PDB file of C-alpha atoms in Angstrom:
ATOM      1  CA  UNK A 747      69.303 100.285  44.457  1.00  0.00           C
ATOM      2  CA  UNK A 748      66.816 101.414  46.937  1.00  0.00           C
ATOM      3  CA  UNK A 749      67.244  98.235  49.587  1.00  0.00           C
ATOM      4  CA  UNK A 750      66.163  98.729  52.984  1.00  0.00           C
ATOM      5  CA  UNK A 751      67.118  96.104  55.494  1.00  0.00           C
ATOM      6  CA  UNK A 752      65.362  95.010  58.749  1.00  0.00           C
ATOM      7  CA  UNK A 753      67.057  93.399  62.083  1.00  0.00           C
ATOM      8  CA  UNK A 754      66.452  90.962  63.487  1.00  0.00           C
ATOM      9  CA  UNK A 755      64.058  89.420  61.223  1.00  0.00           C
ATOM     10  CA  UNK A 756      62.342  87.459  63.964  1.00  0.00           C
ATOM     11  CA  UNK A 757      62.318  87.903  67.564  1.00  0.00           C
ATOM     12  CA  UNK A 758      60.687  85.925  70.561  1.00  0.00           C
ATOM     13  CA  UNK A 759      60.806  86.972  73.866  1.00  0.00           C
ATOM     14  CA  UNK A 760      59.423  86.844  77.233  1.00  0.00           C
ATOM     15  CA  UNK A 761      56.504  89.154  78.337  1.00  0.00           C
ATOM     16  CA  UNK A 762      57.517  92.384  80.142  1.00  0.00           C
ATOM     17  CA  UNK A 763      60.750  92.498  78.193  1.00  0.00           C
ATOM     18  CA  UNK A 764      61.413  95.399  75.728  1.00  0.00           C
ATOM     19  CA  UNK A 765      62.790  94.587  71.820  1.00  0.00           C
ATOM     20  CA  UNK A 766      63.794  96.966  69.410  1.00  0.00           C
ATOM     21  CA  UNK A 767      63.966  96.647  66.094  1.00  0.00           C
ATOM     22  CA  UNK A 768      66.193  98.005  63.651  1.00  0.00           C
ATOM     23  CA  UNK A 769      64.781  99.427  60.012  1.00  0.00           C
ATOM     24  CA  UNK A 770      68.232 100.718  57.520  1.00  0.00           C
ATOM     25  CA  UNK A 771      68.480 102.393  53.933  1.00  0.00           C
ATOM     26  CA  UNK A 772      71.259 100.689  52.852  1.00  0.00           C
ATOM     27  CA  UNK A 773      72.047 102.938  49.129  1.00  0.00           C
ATOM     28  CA  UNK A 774      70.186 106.099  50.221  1.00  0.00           C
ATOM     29  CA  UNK A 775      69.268 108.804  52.446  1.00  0.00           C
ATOM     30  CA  UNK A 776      65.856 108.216  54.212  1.00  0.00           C
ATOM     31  CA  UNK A 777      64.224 111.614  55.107  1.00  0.00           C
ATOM     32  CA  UNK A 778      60.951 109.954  56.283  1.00  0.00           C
ATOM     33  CA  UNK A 779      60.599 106.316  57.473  1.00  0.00           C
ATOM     34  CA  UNK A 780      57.162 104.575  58.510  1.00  0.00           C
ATOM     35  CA  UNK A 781      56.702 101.751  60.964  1.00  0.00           C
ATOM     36  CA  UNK A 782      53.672  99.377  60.101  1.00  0.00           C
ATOM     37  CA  UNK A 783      52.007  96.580  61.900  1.00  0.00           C
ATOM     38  CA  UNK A 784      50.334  93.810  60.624  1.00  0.00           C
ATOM     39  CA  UNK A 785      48.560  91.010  62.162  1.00  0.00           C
ATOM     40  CA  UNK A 786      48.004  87.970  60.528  1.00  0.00           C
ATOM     41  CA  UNK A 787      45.608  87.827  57.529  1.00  0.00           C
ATOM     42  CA  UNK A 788      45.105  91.730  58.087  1.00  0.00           C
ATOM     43  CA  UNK A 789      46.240  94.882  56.380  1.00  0.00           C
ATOM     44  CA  UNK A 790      49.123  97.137  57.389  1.00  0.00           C
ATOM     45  CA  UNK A 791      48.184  99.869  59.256  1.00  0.00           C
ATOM     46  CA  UNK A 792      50.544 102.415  59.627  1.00  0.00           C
ATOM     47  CA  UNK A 793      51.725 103.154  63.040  1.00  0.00           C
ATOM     48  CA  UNK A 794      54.041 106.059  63.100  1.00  0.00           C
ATOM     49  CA  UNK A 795      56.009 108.164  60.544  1.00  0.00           C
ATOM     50  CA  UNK A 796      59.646 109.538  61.590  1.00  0.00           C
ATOM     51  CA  UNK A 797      61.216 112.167  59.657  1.00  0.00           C
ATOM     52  CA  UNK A 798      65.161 112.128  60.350  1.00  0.00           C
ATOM     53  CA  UNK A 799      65.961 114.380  63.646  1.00  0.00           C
ATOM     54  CA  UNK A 800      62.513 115.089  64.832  1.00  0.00           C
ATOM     55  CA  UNK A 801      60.041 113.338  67.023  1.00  0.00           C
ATOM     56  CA  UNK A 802      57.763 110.397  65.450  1.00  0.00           C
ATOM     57  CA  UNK A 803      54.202 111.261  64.299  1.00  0.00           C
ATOM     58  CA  UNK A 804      52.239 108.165  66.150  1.00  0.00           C
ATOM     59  CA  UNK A 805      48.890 107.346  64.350  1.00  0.00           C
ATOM     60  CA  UNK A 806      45.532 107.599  66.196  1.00  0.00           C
ATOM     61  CA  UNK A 807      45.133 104.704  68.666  1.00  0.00           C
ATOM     62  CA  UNK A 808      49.330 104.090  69.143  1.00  0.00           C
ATOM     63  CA  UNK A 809      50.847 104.164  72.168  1.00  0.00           C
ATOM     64  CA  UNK A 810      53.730 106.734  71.656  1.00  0.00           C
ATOM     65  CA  UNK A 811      55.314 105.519  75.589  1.00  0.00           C
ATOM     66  CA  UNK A 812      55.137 102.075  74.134  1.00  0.00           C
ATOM     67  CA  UNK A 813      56.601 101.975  71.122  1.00  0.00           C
ATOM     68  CA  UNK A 814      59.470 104.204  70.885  1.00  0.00           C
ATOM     69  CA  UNK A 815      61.317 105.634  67.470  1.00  0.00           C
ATOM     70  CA  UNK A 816      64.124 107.305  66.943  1.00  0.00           C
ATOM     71  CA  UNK A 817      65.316 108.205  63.747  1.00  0.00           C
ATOM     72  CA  UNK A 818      69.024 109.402  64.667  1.00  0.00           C
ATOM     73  CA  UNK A 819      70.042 109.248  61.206  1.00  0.00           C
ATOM     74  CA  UNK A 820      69.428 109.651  57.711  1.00  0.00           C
ATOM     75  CA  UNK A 821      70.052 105.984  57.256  1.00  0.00           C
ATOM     76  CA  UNK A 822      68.786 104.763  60.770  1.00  0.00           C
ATOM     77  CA  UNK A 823      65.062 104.195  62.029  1.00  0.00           C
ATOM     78  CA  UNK A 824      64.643 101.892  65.338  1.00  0.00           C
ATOM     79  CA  UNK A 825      61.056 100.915  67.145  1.00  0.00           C
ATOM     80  CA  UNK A 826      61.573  99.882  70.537  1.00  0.00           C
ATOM     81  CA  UNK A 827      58.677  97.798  71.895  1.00  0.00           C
ATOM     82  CA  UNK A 828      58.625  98.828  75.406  1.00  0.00           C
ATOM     83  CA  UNK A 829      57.277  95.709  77.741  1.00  0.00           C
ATOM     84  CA  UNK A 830      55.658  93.591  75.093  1.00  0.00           C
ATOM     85  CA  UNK A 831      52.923  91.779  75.832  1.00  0.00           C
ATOM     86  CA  UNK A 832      51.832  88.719  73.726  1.00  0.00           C
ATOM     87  CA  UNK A 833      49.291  91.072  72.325  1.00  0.00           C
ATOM     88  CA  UNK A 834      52.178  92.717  70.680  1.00  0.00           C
ATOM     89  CA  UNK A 835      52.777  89.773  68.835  1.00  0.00           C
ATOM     90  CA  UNK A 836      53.172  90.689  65.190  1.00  0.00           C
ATOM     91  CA  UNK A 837      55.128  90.958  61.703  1.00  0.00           C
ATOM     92  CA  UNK A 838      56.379  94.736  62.223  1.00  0.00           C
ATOM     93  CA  UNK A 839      57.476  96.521  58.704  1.00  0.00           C
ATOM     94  CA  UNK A 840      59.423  99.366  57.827  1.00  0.00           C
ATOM     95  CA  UNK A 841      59.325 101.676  54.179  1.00  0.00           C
ATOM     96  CA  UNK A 842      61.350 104.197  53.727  1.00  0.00           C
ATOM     97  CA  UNK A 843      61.318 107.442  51.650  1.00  0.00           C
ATOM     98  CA  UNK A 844      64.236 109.497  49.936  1.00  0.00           C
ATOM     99  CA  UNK A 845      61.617 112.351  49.500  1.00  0.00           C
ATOM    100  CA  UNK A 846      61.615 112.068  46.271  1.00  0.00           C
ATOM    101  CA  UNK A 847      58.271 112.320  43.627  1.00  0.00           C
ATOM    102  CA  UNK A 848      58.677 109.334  41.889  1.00  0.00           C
ATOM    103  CA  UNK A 849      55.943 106.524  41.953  1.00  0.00           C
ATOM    104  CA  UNK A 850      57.781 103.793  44.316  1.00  0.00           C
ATOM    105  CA  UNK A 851      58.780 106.492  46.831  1.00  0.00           C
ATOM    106  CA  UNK A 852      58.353 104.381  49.621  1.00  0.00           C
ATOM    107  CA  UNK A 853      61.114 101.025  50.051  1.00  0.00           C
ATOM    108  CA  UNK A 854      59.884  98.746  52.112  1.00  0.00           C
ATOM    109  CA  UNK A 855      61.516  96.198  54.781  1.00  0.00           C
ATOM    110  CA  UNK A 856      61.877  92.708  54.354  1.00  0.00           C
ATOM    111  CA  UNK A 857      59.627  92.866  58.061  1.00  0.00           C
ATOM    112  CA  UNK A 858      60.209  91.517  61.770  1.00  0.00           C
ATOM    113  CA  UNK A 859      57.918  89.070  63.017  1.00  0.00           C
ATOM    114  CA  UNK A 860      58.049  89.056  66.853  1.00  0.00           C
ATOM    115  CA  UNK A 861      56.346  86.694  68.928  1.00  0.00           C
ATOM    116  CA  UNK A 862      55.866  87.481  72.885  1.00  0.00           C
ATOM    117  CA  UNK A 863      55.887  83.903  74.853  1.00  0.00           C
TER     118      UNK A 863
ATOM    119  CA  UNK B  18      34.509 105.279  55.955  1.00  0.00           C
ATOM    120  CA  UNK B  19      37.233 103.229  54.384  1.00  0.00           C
ATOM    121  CA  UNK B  20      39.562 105.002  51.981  1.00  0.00           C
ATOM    122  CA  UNK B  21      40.699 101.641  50.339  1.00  0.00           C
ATOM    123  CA  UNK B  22      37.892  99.084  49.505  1.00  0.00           C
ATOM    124  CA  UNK B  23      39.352  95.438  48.437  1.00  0.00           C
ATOM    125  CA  UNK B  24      35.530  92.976  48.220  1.00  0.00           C
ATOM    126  CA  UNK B  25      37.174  90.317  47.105  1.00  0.00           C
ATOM    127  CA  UNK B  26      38.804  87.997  50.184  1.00  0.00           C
ATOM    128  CA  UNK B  27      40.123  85.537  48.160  1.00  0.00           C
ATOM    129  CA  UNK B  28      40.288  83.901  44.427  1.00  0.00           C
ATOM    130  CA  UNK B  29      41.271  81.285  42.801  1.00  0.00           C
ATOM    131  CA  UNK B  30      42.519  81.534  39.276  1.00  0.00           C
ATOM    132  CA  UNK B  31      43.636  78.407  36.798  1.00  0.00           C
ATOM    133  CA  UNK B  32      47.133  79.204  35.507  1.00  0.00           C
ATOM    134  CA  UNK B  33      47.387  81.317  32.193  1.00  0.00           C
ATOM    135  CA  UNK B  34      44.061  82.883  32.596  1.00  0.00           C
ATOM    136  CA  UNK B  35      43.650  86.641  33.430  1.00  0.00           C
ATOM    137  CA  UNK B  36      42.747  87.994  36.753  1.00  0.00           C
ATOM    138  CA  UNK B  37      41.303  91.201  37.861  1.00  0.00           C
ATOM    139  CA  UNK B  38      41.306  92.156  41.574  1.00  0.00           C
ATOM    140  CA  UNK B  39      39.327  95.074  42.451  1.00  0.00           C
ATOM    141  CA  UNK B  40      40.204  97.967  43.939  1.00  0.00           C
ATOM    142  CA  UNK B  41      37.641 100.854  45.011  1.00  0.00           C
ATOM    143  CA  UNK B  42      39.540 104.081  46.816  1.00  0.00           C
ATOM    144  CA  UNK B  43      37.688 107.069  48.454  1.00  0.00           C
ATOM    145  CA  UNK B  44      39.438 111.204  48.648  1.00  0.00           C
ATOM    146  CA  UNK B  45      37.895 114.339  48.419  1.00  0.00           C
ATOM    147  CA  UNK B  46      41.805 114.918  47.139  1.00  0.00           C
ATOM    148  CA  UNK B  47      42.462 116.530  43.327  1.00  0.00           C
ATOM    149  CA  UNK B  48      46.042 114.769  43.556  1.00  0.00           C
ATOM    150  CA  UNK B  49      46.418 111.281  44.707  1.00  0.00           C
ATOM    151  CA  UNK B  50      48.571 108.404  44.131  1.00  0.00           C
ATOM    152  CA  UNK B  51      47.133 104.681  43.998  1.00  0.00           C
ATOM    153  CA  UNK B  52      49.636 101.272  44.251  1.00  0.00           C
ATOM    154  CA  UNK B  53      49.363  97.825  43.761  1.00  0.00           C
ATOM    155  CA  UNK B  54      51.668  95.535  45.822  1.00  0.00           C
ATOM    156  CA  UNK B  55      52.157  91.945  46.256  1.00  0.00           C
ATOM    157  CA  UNK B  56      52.948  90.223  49.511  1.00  0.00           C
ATOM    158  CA  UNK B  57      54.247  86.594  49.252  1.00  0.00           C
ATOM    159  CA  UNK B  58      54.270  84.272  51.907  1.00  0.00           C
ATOM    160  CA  UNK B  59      57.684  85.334  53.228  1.00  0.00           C
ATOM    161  CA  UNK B  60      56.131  88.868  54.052  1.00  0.00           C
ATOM    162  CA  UNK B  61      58.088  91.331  51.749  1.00  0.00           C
ATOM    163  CA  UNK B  62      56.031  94.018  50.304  1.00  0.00           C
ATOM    164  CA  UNK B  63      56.796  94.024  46.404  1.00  0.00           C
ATOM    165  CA  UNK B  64      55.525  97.200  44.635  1.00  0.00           C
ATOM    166  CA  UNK B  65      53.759  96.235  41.329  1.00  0.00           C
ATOM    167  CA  UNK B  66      52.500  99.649  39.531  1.00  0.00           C
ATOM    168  CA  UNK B  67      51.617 102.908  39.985  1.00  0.00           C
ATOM    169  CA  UNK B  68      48.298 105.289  39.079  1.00  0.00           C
ATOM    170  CA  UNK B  69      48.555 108.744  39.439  1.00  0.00           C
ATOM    171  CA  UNK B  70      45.540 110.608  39.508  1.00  0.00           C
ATOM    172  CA  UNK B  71      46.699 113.492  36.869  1.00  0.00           C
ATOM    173  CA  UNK B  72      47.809 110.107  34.582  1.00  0.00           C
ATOM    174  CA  UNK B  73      45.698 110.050  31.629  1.00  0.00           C
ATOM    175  CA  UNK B  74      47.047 106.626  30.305  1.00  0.00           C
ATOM    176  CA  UNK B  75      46.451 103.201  32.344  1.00  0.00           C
ATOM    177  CA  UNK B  76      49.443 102.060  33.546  1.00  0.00           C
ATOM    178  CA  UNK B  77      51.181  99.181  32.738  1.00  0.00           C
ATOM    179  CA  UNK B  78      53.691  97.178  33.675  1.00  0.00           C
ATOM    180  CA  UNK B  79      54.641  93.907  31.990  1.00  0.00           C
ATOM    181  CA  UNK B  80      51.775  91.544  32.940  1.00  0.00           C
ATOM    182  CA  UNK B  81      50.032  93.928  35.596  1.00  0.00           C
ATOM    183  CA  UNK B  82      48.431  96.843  34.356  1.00  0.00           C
ATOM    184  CA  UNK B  83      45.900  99.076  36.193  1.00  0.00           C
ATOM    185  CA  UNK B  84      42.297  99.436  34.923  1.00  0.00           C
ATOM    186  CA  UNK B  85      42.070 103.439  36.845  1.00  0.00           C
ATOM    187  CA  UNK B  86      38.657 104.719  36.299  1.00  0.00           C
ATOM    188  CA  UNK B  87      38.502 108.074  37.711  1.00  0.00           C
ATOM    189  CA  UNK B  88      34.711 108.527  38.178  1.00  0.00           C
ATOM    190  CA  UNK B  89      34.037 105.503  39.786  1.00  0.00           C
ATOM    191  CA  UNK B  90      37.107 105.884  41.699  1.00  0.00           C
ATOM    192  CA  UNK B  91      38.428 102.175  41.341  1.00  0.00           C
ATOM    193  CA  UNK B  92      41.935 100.913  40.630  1.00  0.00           C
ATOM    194  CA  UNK B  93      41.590  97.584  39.687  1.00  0.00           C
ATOM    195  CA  UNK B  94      44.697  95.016  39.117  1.00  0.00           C
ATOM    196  CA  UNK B  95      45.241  93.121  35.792  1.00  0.00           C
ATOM    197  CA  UNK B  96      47.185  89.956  35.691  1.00  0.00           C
ATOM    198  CA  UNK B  97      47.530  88.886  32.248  1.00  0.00           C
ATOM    199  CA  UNK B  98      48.885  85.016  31.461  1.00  0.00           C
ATOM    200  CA  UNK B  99      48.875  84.116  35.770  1.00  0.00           C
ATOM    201  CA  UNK B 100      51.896  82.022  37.235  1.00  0.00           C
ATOM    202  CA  UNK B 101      51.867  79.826  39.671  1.00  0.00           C
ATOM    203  CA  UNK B 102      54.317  82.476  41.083  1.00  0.00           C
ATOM    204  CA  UNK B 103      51.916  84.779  41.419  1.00  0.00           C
ATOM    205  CA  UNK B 104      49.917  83.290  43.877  1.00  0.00           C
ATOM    206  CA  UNK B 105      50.108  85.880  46.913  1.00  0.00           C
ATOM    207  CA  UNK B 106      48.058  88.294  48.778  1.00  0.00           C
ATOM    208  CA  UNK B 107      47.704  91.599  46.467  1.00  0.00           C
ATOM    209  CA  UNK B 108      47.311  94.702  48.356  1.00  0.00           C
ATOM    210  CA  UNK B 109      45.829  98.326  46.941  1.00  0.00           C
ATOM    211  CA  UNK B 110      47.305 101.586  48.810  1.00  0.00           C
ATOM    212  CA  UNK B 111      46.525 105.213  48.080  1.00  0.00           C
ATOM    213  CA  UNK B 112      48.743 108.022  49.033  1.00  0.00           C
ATOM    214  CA  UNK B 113      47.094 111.493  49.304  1.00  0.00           C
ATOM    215  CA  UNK B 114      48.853 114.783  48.981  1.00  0.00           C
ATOM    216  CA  UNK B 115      50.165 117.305  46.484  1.00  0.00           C
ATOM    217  CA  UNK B 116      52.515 116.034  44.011  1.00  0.00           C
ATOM    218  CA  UNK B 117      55.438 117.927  43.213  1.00  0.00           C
ATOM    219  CA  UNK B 118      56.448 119.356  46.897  1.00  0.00           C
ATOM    220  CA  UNK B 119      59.577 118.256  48.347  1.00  0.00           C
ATOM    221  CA  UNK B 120      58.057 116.948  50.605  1.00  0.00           C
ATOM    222  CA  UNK B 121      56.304 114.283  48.445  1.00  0.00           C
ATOM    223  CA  UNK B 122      57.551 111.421  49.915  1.00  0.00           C
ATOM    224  CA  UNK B 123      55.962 111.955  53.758  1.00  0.00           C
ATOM    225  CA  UNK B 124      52.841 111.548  52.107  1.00  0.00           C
ATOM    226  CA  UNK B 125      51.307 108.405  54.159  1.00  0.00           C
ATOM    227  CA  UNK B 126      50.169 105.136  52.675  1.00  0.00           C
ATOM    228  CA  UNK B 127      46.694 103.567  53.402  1.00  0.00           C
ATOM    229  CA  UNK B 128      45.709  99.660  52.411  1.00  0.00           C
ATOM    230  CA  UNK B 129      42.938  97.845  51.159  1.00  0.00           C
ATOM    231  CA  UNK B 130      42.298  95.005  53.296  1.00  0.00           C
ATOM    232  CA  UNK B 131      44.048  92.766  50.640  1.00  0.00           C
ATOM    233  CA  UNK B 132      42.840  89.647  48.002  1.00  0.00           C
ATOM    234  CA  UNK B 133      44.618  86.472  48.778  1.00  0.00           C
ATOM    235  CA  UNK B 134      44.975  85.020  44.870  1.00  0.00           C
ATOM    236  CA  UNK B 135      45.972  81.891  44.333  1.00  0.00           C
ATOM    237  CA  UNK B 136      46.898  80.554  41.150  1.00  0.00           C
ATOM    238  CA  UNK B 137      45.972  76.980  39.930  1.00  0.00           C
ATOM    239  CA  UNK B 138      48.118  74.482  38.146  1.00  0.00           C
TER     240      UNK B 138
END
């Protein structure tokens, strides 16, 4: 139990365009999901945390008007990368929470890389 | 100030032997919750063992356990017996907030910097 599922899994595109990425709790309800970005040979650093029917918290230092989430459902997260620069280029990962206290609260993606030509 | 301290970039272990990856974590937090994951080369993030800071026992979990000393505040990684499999990056997260709530699970996660281990045959 407890899979969460990222689409696409890689994505390149031109610069300018916009790509959004899917993040899904396939065998449970998600009342929070996170978005995290990691470039290579870094950390994750968390960009934003969506709770299911309210607007994203973004993270200092993230632009909210460029990377846009909306967590319509209890099973559905999506970051749109509005006009991605190559700068954007990145492995983006999801985790999502069923609110629950256990240890492993937090399920995390398989990731998206994304590469802006 | 960082809140998750990894020192140790990279290591190189011979197979079988025992590794210990270091961890140091910094809260002015009573409850607290400190991870261990493992990220192979394919990017997943695969959760290895839990600390929590009311947990009087070290945890353990088949070959990993967690060496928690409070009042130093580290969280160092045991891998007894090391695989070739286990060669990865190994990341340390803490998660601050009050256990218990129902909202326990919005409680944010913050990484180390990550140890890139790699196991020798």
């Amino acid at each position: 139990g407890a899979v969460v599922s990222q689409h696409p899994s890689w994505v390149i595109c031109k610069s300018g365009t916009s790509v959004k990425i899917e993040c899904r709790s396939l065998d449970f309800q998600a009342t929070t999901m996170f978005w995290y970005r990691q470039f290579p040979k870094q950390s994750l650093m968390l960009m934003a945390t969506s709770n299911e029917g309210s607007k994203a918290t973004y993270e200092q230092g993230v632009e909210k008007d460029k990377f846009l989430i909306n967590h319509a459902s209890l099973t559905l997260s999506t970051l749109t990368v509005t006009s991605a620069h190559p700068e954007d280029s990145s492995f983006y990962i999801c985790s999502a929470s069923d609110g629950t206290s256990g240890p492993e609260t937090q399920y995390f993606g398989p990731g998206t890389r994304l590469l802006v030509l | 100030a960082q809140k998750i301290t990894q020192t140790q970039p990279g290591m190189f272990v011979q197979e079988k032997e025992a590794v210990t990856l270091d961890c140091t974590y910094d809260t002015s937090d009573q409850s607290y919750g400190l991870f261990w994951y493992k990220q192979p080369s394919s990017g997943e993030m695969i959760f290895l063992i839990y600390q929590g800071s009311y947990d009087e026992q070290n945890a353990t979990e088949g070959r990993y356990s967690l060496n928690f000393q409070k009042a130093r505040k580290s969280a160092n990684l045991v891998i007894s017996a090391s695989q070739l499999g286990d060669s990865a990056m190994y990341f340390c997260a803490m998660r601050e907030g009050i256990y218990g709530g129902s909202n326990f699970g919005n409680e944010k996660l913050t990484f180390g910097t990550g140890t890139r281990l790699t196991i020798i045959p």
